[in-house]
Coordinates of C-alpha atoms and ligand atoms in Angstrom, one line a residue:
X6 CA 0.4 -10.1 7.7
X7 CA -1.9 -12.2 5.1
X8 CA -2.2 -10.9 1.9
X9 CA -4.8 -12.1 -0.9
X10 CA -4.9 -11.4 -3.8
X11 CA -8.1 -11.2 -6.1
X12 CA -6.7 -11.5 -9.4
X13 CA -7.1 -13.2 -13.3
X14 CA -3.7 -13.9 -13.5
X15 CA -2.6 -15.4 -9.9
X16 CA 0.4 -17.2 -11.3
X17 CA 2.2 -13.9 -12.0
X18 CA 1.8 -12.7 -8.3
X19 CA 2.6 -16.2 -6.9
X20 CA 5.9 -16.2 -9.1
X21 CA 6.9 -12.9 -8.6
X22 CA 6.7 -13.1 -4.8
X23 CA 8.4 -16.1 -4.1
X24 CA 12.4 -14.8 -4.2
X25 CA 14.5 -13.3 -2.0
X26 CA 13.7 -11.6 1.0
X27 CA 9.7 -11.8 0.9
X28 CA 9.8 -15.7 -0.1
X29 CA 12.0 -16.3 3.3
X30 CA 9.5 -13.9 5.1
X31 CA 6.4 -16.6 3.6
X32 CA 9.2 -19.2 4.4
X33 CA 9.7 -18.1 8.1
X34 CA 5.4 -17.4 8.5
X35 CA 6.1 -14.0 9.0
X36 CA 3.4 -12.6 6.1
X37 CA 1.4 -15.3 3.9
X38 CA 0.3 -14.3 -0.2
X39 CA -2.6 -15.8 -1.5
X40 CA -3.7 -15.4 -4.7
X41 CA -7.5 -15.8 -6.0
X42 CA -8.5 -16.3 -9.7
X43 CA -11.3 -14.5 -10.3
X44 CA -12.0 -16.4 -12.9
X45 CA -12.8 -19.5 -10.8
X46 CA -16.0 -17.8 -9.7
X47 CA -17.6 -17.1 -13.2
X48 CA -20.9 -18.8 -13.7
X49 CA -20.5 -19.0 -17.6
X50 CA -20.0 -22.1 -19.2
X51 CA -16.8 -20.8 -21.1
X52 CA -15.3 -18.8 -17.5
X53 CA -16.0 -15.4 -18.6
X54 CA -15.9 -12.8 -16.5
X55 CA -16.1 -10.1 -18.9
X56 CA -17.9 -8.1 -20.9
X57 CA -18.6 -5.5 -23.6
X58 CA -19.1 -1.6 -22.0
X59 CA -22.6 -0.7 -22.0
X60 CA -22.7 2.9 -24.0
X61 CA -20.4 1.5 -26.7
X62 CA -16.5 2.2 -26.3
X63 CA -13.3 -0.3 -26.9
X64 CA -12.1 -2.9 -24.7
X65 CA -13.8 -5.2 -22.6
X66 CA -15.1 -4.5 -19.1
X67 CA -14.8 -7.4 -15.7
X68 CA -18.3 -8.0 -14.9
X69 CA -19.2 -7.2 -10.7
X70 CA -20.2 -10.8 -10.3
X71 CA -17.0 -12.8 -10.3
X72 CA -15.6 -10.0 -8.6
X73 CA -17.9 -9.8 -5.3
X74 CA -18.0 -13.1 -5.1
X75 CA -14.6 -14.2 -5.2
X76 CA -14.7 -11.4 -2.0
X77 CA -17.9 -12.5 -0.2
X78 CA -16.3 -16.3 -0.4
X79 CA -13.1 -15.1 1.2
X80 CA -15.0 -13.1 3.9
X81 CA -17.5 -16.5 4.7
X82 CA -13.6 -18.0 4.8
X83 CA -12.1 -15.3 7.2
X84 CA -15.3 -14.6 9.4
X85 CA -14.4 -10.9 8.6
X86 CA -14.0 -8.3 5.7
X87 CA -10.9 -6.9 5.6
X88 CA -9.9 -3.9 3.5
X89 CA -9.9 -4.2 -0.1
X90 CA -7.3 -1.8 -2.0
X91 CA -8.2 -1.5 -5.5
X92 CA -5.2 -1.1 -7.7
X93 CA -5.4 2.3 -10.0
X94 CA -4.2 4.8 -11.6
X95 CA -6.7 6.7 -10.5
X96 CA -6.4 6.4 -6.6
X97 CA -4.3 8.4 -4.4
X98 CA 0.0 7.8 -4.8
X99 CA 1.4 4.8 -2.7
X100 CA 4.5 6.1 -0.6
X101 CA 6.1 4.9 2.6
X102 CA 3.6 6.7 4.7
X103 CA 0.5 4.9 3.1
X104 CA 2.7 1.7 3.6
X105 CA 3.7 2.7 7.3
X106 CA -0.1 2.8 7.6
X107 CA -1.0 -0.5 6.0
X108 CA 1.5 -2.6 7.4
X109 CA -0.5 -1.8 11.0
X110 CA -3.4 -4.2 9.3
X111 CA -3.2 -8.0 10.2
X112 CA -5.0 -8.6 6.4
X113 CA -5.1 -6.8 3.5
X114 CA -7.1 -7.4 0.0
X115 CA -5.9 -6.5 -3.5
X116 CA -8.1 -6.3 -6.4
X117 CA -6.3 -6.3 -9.6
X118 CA -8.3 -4.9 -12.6
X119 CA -7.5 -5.9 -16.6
X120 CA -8.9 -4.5 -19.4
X121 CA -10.5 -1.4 -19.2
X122 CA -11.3 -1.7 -15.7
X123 CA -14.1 -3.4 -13.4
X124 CA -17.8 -2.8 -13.6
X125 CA -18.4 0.2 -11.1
X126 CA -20.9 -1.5 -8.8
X127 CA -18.4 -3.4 -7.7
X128 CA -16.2 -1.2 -7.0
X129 CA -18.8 0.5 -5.0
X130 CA -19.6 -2.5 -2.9
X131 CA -16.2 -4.3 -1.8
X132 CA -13.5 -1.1 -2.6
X133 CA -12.4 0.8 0.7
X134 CA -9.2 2.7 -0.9
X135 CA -8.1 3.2 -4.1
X136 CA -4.7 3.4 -4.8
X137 CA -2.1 3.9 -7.3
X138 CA 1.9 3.5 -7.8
X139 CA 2.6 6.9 -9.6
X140 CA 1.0 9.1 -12.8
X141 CA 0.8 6.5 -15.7
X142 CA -0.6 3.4 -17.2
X143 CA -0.6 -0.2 -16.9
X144 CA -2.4 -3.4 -18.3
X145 CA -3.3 -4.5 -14.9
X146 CA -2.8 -3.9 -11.4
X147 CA -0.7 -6.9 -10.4
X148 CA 2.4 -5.4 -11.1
X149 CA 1.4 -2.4 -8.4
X150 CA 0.1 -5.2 -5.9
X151 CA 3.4 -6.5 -6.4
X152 CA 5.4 -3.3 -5.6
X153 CA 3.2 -2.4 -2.3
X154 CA 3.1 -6.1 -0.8
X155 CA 7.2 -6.0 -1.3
X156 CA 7.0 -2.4 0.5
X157 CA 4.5 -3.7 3.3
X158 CA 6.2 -6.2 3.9
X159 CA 9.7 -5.4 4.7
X160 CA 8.2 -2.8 7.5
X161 CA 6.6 -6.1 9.0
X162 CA 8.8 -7.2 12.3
X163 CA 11.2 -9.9 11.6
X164 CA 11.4 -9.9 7.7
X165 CA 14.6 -7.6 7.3
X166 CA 17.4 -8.8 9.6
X167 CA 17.6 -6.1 11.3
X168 CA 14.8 -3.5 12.1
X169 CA 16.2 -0.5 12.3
X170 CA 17.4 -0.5 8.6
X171 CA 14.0 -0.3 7.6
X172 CA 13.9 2.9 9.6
X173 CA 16.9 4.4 8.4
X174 CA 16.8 4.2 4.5
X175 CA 15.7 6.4 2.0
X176 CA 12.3 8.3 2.6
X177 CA 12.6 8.0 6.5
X178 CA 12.3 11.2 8.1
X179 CA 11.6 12.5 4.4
X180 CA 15.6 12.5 3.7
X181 CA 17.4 9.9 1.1
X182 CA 19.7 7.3 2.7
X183 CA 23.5 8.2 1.9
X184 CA 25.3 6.9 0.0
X185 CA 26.6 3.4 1.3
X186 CA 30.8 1.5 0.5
X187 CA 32.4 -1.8 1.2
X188 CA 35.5 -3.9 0.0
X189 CA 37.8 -2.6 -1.8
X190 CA 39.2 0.5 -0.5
X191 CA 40.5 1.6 -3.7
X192 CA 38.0 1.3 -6.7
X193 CA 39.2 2.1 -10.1
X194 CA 41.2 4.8 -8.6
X195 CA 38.0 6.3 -6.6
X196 CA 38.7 6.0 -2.9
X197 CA 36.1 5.1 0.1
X198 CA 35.6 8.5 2.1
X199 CA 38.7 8.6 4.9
X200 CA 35.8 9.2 7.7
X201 CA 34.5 5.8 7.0
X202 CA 38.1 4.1 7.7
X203 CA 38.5 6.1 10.9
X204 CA 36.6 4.2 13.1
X205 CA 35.2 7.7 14.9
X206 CA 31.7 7.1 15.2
X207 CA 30.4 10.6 16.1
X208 CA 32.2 12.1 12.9
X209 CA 30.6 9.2 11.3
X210 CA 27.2 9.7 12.3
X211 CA 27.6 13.5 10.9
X212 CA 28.8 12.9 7.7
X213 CA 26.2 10.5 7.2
X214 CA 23.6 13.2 8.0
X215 CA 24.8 15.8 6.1
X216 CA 25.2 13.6 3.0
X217 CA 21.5 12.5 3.5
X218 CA 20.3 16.3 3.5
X219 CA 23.0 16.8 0.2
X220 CA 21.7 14.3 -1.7
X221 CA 17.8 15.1 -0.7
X222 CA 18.9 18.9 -2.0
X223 CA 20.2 17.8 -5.0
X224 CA 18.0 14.6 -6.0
X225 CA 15.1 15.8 -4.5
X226 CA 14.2 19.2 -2.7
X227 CA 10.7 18.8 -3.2
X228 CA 11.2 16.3 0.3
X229 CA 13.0 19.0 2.4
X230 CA 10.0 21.2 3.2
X231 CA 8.4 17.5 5.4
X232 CA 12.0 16.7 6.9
X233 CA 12.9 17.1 11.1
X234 CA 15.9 19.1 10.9
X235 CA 17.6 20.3 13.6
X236 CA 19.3 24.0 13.9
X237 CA 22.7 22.3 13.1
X238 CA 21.4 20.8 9.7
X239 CA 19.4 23.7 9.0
X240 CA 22.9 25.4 9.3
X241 CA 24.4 23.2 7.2
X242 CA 21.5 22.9 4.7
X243 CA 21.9 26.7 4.2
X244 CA 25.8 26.6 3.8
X245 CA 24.8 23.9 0.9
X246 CA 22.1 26.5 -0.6
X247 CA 25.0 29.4 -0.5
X248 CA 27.6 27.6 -2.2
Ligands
ADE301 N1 -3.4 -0.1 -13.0 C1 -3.0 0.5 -14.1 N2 -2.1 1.4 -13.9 C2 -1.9 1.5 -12.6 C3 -1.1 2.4 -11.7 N3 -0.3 3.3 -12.2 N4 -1.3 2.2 -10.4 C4 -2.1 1.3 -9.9 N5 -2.8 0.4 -10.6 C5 -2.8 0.6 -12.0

């Protein structure tokens, strides 16, 4: 997966990007980030690339110019156009399905916005989705570029260790992940559940189902209604609803 990113402030993506488990994925050449100032393709002589609103209002406005072009160069660059997600809060809600969906792309554009946004025409020429990371506001859309590449990116084969954990956590089959122990046993008096010590991996397996439903009807219910459940933890969803 390649990533660039169309941005005014590309030292904030580069440095946010480069820990952990997504720096080892740009490490092993598994996904690459790169980020584009904007600003590199003004055509003032101070590197402005915005404006005042036409129609009067407050704040300043990025002009389409800088913006298209610092596209149409990458394109000339790529010898295609890949998407180009723009990031806000007025787009439709990033989740792990929209991810699931992303992640199938071999390129992916984010614009990031500042101020009060980009100059429309723009928008209207490069944009193919807008999207948003949840119902409130920012000061720019790196921070949310930042939160989907991490999300892409660990669904992209090879980055996590092991492949199936990105299948089995939280928001898989629309039921949270349970909850999860290690060393020591005993923990200020709070003991690991016995099932976990006993080695039985059937009763294992069950526990950890029926948690995952528990938690989802206590944390979130609103999830239940999109989860595959089978008769037996419909059974034991409705013992949980009786109790
Ligand atoms: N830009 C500002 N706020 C945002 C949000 N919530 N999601 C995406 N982009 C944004």
């Amino acid at each position: 997966m390649n990533y660039y990113i169309l941005t005014l402030f590309p030292e904030m993506i580069l440095q946010g990007l480069h820990t952990s488990i997504i720096g080892r994925a740009v490490d092993k050449g598994l996904i690459s980030i790169e980020a584009i100032n904007i600003r590199d393709y003004s055509k003032d002589k101070h590197n402005h690339v915005d404006d005042a609103p036409y129609g009067g209002g407050a704040g300043m406005v990025m002009q389409p110019g800088p913006v298209c072009d610092s596209y149409e160069d990458l394109c000339q660059k790529m010898g295609k156009r890949p998407r180009v997600l723009y990031m806000t809060p007025q787009g439709k809600v990033f989740n792990q399905s929209v991810a699931k969906e992303l992640a199938m792309e071999e390129e992916l554009v984010f614009l990031c916005g500042h101020y009060e946004g980009i100059d429309e025409r723009a928008l209207e020429l490069i944009v193919t989705d807008y999207l948003s990371i949840g119902d409130y506001v920012l000061t720019g859309g790196e921070l949310p570029a930042m939160v989907m590449i991490d999300c892409i990116s660990r669904l992209v084969p090879g980055v996590l260790n092991n492949d199936v954990s990105a299948e089995i956590e939280s928001f898989h089959d629309n039921l949270l992940e349970y909850p999860q122990y290690t060393r020591p046993e005993i923990y200020e008096g709070r003991q690991v559940p016995e099932v976990l010590l006993s080695g039985h991996h059937k009763n294992i397996e069950l526990w950890r189902r029926q948690q995952s439903i528990k938690r989802t009807l206590d944390r979130r219910p609103d999830l239940l209604k999109g989860a595959n459940l089978s008769k037996k933890d419909e059974i034991y969803l409705e013992s949980l609803i009786k109790e």
